[in-house]
PDB file of C-alpha atoms and ligand atoms in Angstrom:
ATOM      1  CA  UNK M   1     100.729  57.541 108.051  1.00 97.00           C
ATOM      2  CA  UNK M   2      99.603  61.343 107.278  1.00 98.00           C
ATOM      3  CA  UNK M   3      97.055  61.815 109.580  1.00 98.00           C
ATOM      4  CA  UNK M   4      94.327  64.858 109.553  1.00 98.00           C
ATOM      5  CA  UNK M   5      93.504  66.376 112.575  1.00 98.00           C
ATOM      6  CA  UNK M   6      90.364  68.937 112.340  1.00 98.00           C
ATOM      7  CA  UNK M   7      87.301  70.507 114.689  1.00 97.00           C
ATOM      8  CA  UNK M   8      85.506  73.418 114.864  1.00 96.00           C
ATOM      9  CA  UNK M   9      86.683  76.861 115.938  1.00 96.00           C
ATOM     10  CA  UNK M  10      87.879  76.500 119.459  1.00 97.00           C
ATOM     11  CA  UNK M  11      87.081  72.976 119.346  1.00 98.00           C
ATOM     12  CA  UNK M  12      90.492  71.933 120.794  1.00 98.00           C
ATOM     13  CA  UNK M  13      92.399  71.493 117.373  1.00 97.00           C
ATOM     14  CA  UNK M  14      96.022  73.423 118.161  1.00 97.00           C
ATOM     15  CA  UNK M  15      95.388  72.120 121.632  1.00 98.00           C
ATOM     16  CA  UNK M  16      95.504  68.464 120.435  1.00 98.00           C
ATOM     17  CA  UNK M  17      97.988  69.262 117.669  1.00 98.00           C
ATOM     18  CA  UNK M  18     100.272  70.716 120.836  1.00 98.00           C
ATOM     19  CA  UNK M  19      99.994  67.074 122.051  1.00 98.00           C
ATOM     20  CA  UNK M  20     100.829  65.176 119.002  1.00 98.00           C
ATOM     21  CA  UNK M  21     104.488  67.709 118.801  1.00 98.00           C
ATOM     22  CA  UNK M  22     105.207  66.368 122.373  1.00 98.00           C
ATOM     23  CA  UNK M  23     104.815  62.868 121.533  1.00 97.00           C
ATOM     24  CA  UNK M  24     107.327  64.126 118.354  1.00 98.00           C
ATOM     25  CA  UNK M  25     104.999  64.031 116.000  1.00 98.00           C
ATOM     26  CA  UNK M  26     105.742  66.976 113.146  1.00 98.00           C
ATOM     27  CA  UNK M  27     102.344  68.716 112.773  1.00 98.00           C
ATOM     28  CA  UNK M  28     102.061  70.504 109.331  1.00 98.00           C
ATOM     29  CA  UNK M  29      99.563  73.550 110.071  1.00 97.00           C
ATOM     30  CA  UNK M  30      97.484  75.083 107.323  1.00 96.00           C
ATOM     31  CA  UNK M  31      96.743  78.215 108.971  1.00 94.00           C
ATOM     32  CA  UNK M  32     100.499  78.958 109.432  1.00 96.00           C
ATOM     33  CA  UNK M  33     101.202  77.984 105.552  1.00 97.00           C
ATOM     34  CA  UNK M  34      98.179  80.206 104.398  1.00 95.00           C
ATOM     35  CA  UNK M  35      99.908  83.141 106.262  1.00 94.00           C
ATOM     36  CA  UNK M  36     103.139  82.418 104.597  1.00 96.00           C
ATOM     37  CA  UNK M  37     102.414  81.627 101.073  1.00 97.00           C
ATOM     38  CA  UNK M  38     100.911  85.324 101.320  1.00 96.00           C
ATOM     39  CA  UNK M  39     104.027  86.927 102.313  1.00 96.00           C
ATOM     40  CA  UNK M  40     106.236  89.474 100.473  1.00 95.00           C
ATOM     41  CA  UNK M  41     108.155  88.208  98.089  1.00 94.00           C
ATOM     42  CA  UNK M  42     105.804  85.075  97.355  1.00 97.00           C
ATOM     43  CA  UNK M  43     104.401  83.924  93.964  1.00 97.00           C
ATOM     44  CA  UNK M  44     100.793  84.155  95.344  1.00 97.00           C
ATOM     45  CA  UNK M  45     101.143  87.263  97.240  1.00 97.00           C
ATOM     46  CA  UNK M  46     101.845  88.935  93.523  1.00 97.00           C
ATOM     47  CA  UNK M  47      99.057  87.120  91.667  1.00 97.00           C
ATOM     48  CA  UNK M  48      96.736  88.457  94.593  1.00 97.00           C
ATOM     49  CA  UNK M  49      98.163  92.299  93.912  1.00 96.00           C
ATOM     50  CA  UNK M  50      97.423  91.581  90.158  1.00 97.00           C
ATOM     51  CA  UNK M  51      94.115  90.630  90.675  1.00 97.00           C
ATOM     52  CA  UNK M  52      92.864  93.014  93.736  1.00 96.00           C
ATOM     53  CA  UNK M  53      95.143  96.056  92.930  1.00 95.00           C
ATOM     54  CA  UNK M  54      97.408  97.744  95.549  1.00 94.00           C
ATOM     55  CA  UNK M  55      94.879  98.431  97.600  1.00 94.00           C
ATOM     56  CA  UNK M  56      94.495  95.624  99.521  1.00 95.00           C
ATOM     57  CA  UNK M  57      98.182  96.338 100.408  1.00 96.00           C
ATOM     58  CA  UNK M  58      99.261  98.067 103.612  1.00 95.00           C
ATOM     59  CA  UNK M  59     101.375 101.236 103.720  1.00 94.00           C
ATOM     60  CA  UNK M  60     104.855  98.316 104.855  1.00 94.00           C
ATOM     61  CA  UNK M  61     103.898  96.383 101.745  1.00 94.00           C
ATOM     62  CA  UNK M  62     102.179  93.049 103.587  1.00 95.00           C
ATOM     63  CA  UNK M  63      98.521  92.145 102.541  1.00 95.00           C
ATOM     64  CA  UNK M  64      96.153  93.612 104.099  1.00 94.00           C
ATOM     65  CA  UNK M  65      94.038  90.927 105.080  1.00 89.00           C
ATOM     66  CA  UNK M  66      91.063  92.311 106.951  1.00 89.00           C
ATOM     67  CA  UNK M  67      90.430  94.634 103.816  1.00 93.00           C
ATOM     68  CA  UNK M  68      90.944  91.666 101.737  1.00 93.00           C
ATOM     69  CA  UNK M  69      88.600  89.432 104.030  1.00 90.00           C
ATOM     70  CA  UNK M  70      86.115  92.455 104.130  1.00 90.00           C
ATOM     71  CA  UNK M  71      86.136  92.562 100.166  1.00 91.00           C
ATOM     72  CA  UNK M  72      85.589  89.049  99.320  1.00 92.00           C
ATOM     73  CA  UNK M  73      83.063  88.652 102.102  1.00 84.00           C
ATOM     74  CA  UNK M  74      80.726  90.630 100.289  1.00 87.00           C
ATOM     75  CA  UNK M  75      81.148  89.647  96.928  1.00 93.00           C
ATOM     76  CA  UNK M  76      80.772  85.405  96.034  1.00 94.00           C
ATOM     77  CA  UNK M  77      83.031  86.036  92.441  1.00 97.00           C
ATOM     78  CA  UNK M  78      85.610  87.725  94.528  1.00 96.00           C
ATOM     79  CA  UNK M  79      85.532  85.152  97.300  1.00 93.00           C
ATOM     80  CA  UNK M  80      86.086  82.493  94.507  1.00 95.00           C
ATOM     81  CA  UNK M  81      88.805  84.184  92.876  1.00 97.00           C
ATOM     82  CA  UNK M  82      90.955  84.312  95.840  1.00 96.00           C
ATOM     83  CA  UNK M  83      90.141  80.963  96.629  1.00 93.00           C
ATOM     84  CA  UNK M  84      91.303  79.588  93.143  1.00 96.00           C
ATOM     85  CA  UNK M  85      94.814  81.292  93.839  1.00 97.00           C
ATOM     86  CA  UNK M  86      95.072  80.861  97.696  1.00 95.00           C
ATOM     87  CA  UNK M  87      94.273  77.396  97.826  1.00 93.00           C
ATOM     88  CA  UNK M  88      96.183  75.759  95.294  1.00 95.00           C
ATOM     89  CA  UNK M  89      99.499  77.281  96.536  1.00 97.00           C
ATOM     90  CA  UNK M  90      98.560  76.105 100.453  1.00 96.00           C
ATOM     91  CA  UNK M  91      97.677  72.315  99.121  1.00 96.00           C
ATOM     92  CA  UNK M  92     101.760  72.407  96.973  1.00 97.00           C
ATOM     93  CA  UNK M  93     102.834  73.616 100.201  1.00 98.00           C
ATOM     94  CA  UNK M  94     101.595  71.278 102.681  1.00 98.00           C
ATOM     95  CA  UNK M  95     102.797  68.570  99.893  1.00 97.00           C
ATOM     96  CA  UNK M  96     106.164  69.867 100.064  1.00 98.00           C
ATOM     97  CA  UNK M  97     106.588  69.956 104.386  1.00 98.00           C
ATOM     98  CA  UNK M  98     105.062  66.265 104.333  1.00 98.00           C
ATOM     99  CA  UNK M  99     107.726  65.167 102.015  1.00 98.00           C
ATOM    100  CA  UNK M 100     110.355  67.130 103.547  1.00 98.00           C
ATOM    101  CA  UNK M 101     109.302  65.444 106.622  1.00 98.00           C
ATOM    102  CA  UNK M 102     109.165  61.831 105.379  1.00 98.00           C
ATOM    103  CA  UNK M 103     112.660  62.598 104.410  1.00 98.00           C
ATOM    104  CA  UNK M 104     113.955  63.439 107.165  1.00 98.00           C
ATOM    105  CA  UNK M 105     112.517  59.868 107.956  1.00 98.00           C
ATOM    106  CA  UNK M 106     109.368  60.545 109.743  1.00 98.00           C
ATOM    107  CA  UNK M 107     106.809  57.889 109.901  1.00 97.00           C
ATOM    108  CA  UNK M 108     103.978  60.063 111.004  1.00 98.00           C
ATOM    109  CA  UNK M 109     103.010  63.250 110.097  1.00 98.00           C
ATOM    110  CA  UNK M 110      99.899  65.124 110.828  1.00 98.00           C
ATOM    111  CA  UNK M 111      98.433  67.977 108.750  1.00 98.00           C
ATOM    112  CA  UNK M 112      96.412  70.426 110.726  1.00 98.00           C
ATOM    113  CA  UNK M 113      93.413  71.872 108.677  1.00 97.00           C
ATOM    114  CA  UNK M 114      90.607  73.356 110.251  1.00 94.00           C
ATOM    115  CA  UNK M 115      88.374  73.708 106.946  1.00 93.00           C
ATOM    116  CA  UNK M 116      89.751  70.112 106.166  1.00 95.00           C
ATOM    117  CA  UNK M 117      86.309  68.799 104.542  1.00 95.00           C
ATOM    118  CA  UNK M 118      84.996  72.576 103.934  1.00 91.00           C
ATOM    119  CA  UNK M 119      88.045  72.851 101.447  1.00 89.00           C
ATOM    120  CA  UNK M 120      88.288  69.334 100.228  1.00 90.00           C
ATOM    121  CA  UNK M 121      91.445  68.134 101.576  1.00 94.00           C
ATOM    122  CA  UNK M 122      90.483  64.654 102.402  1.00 96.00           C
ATOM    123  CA  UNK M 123      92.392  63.245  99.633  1.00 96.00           C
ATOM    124  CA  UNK M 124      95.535  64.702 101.288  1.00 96.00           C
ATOM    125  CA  UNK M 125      95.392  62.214 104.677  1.00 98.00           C
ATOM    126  CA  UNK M 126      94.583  58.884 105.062  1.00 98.00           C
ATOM    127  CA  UNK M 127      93.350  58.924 108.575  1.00 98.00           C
ATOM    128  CA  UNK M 128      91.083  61.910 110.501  1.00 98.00           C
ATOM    129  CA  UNK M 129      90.887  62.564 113.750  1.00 98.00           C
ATOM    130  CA  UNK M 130      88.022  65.193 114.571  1.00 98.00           C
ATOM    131  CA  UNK M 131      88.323  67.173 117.802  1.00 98.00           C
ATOM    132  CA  UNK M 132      84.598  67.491 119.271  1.00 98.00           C
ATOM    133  CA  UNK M 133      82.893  69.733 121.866  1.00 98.00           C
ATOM    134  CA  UNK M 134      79.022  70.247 121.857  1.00 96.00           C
ATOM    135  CA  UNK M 135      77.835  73.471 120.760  1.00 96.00           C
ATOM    136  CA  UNK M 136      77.467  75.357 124.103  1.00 97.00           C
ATOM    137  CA  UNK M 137      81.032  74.689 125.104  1.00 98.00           C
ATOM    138  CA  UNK M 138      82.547  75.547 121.783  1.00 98.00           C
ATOM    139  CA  UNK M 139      80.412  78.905 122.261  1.00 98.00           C
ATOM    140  CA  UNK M 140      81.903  79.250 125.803  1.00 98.00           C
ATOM    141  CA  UNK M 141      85.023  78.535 124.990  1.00 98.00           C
ATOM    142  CA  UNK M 142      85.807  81.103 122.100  1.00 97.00           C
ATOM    143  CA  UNK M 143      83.930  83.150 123.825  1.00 98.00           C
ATOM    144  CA  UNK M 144      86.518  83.026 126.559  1.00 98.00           C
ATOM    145  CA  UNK M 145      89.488  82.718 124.436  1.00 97.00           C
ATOM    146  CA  UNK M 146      89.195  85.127 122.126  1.00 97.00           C
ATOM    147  CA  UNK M 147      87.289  87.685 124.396  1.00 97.00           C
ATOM    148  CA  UNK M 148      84.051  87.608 122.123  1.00 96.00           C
ATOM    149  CA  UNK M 149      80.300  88.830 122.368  1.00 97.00           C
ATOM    150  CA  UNK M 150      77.858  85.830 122.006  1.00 97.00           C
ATOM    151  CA  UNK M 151      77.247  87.331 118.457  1.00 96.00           C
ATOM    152  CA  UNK M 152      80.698  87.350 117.409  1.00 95.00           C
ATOM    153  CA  UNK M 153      81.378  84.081 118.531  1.00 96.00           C
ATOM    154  CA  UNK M 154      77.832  82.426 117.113  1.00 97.00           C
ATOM    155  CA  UNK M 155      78.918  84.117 113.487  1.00 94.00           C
ATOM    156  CA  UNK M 156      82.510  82.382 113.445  1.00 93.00           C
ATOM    157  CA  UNK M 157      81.091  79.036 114.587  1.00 96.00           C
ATOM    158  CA  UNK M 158      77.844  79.050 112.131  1.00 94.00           C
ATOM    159  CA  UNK M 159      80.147  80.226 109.402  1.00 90.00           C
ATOM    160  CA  UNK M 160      81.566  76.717 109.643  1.00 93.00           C
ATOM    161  CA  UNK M 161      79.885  73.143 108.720  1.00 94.00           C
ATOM    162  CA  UNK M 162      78.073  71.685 111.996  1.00 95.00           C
ATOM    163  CA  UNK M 163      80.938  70.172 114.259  1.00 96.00           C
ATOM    164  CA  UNK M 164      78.646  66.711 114.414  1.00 93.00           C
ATOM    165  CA  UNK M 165      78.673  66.306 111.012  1.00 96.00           C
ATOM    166  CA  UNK M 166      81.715  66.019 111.006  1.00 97.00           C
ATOM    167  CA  UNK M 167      81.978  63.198 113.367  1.00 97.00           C
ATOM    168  CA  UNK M 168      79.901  61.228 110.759  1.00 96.00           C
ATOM    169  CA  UNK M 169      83.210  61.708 108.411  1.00 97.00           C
ATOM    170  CA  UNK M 170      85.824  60.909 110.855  1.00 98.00           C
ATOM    171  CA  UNK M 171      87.576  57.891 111.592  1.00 98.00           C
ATOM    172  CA  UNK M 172      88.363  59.014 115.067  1.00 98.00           C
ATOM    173  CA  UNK M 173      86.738  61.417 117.329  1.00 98.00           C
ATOM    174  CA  UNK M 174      88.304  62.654 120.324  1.00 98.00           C
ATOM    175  CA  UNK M 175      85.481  64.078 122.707  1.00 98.00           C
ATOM    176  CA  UNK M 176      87.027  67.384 124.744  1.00 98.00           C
ATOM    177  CA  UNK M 177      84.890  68.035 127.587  1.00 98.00           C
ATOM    178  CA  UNK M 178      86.728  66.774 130.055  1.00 98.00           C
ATOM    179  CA  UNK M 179      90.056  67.957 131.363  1.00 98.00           C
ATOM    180  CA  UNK M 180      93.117  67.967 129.464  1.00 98.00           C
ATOM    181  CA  UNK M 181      94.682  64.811 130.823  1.00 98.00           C
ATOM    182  CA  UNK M 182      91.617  62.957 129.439  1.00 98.00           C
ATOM    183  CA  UNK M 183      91.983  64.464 125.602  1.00 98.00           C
ATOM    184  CA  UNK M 184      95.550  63.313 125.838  1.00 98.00           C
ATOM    185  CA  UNK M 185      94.697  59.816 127.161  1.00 98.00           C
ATOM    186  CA  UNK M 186      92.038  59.418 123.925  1.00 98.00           C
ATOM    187  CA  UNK M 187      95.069  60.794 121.885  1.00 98.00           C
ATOM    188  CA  UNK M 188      97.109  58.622 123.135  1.00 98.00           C
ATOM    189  CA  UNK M 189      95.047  55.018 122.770  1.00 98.00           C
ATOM    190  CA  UNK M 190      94.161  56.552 118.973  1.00 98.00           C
ATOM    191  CA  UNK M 191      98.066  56.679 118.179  1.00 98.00           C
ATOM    192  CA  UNK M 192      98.730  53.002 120.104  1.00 98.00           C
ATOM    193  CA  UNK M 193      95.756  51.463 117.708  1.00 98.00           C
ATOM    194  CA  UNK M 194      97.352  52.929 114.645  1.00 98.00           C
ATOM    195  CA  UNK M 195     100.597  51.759 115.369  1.00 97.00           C
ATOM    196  CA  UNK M 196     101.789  55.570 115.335  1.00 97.00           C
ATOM    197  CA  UNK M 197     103.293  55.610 118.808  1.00 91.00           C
TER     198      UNK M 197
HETATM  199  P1  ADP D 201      91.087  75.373 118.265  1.00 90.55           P
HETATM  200  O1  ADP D 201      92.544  75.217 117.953  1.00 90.55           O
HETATM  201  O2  ADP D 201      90.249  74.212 117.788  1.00 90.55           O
HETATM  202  O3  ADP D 201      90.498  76.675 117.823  1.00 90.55           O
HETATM  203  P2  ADP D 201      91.975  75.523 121.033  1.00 90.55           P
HETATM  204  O4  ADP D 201      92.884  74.341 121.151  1.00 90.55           O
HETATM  205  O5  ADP D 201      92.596  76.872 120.945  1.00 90.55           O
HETATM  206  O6  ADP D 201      90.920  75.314 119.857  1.00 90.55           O
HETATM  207  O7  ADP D 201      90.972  75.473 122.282  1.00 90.55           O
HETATM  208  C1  ADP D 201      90.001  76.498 122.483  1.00 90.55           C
HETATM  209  C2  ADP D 201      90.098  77.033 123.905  1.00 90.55           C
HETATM  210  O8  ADP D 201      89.665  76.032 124.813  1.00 90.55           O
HETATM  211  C3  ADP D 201      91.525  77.390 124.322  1.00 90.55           C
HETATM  212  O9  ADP D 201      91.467  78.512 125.144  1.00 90.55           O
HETATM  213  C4  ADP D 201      91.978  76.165 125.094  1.00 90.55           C
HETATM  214  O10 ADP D 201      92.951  76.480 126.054  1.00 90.55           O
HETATM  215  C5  ADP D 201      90.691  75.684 125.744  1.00 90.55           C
HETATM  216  N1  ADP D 201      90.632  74.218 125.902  1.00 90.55           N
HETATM  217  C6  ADP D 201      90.854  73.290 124.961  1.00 90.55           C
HETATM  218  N2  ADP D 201      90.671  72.052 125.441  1.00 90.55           N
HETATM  219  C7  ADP D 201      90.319  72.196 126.744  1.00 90.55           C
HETATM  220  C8  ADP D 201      89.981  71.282 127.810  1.00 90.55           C
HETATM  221  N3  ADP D 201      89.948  69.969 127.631  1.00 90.55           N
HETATM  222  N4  ADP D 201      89.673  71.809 129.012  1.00 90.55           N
HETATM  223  C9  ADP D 201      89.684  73.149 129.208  1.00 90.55           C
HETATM  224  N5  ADP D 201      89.982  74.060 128.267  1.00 90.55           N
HETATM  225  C10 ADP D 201      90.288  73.596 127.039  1.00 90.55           C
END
């Protein structure tokens, strides 16, 4: 079963997705394969150059990706350009770890995506698992984590689709307001009913 785990920003995602590794479940993360298929040396990290120039390069030769965030945040055509070579290359790889894992015999494998529905990735899992917090813990919580203003942390989460819509889209919600043990008992009885475990 490929299951999809997604949330909100600081919703409780990688710490959920910690849980599923220590039950040995291989967790295929889209945030660490959109870092990587940008690297040095990779096919997309050239078509980017071709179509942004070298300056959106630093002076060691990575991308620079706040100038590139900065450019494309201002400018929709831009935005979409990077989007139609970024996120082609991120879906092939996912493809390619969840094979690589089902050879290696797993039955399970969960793909972490954040922007799951934003992006249109549904069709990539057959199960989703939405980690939920209400609003003014999500805001506390990346305000805490990532040392934020109330501003900065009200822009990241607005920029994202409403975390209870997507409830309405999952077929499992794990609630995280309670402590830790609890989020990995709701885990836990989600993996049991789906035979996972
Ligand atoms: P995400 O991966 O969705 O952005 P994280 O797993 O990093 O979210 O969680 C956001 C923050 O909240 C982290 O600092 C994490 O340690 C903390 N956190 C997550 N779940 C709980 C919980 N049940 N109780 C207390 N703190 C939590």
């Amino acid at each position: 079963m490929i299951i999809g785990l997604t949330g909100g920003i600081a919703s409780g995602k990688s710490t959920v997705s910690n849980m599923m590794k220590n039950e040995g479940i291989p967790v295929v993360d889209a945030d660490i394969i959109a870092r990587e298929v940008v690297e040095q040396g990779e096919a997309t990290y050239q078509k980017i150059v071709d179509a942004f120039g070298k300056e959106i390069i630093t002076n060691d030769g990575c991308l620079d990706r706040k100038k590139l965030g900065a450019l494309v945040f201002q400018d929709e055509k831009k935005r979409m350009l990077l989007n139609s070579i970024v996120h082609p290359a991120i879906r092939i790889r996912m493809h390619e770890k969840v094979e690589s894992f089902k050879n290696e015999g797993f039955a399970t494998i969960v793909l972490d995506i954040p922007l799951l529905f934003e992006s249109k990735l549904t069709n990539m899992v057959e199960k989703i698992i939405v980690v939920f917090v209400d609003y003014e813990l999500q805001l506390e919580r990346l305000k805490q984590r990532d040392q934020f203003t109330d501003q900065e942390a009200l822009v990241r989460i607005n920029a994202q689709m409403p975390l209870k819509d997507k409830i309405a889209l999952a077929d499992e919600v794990i609630h995280n307001h309670g402590s830790i043990d609890e989020t990995k008992q709701q885990l836990l009885s989600i993996l049991k009913k789906w035979n996972c475990l």
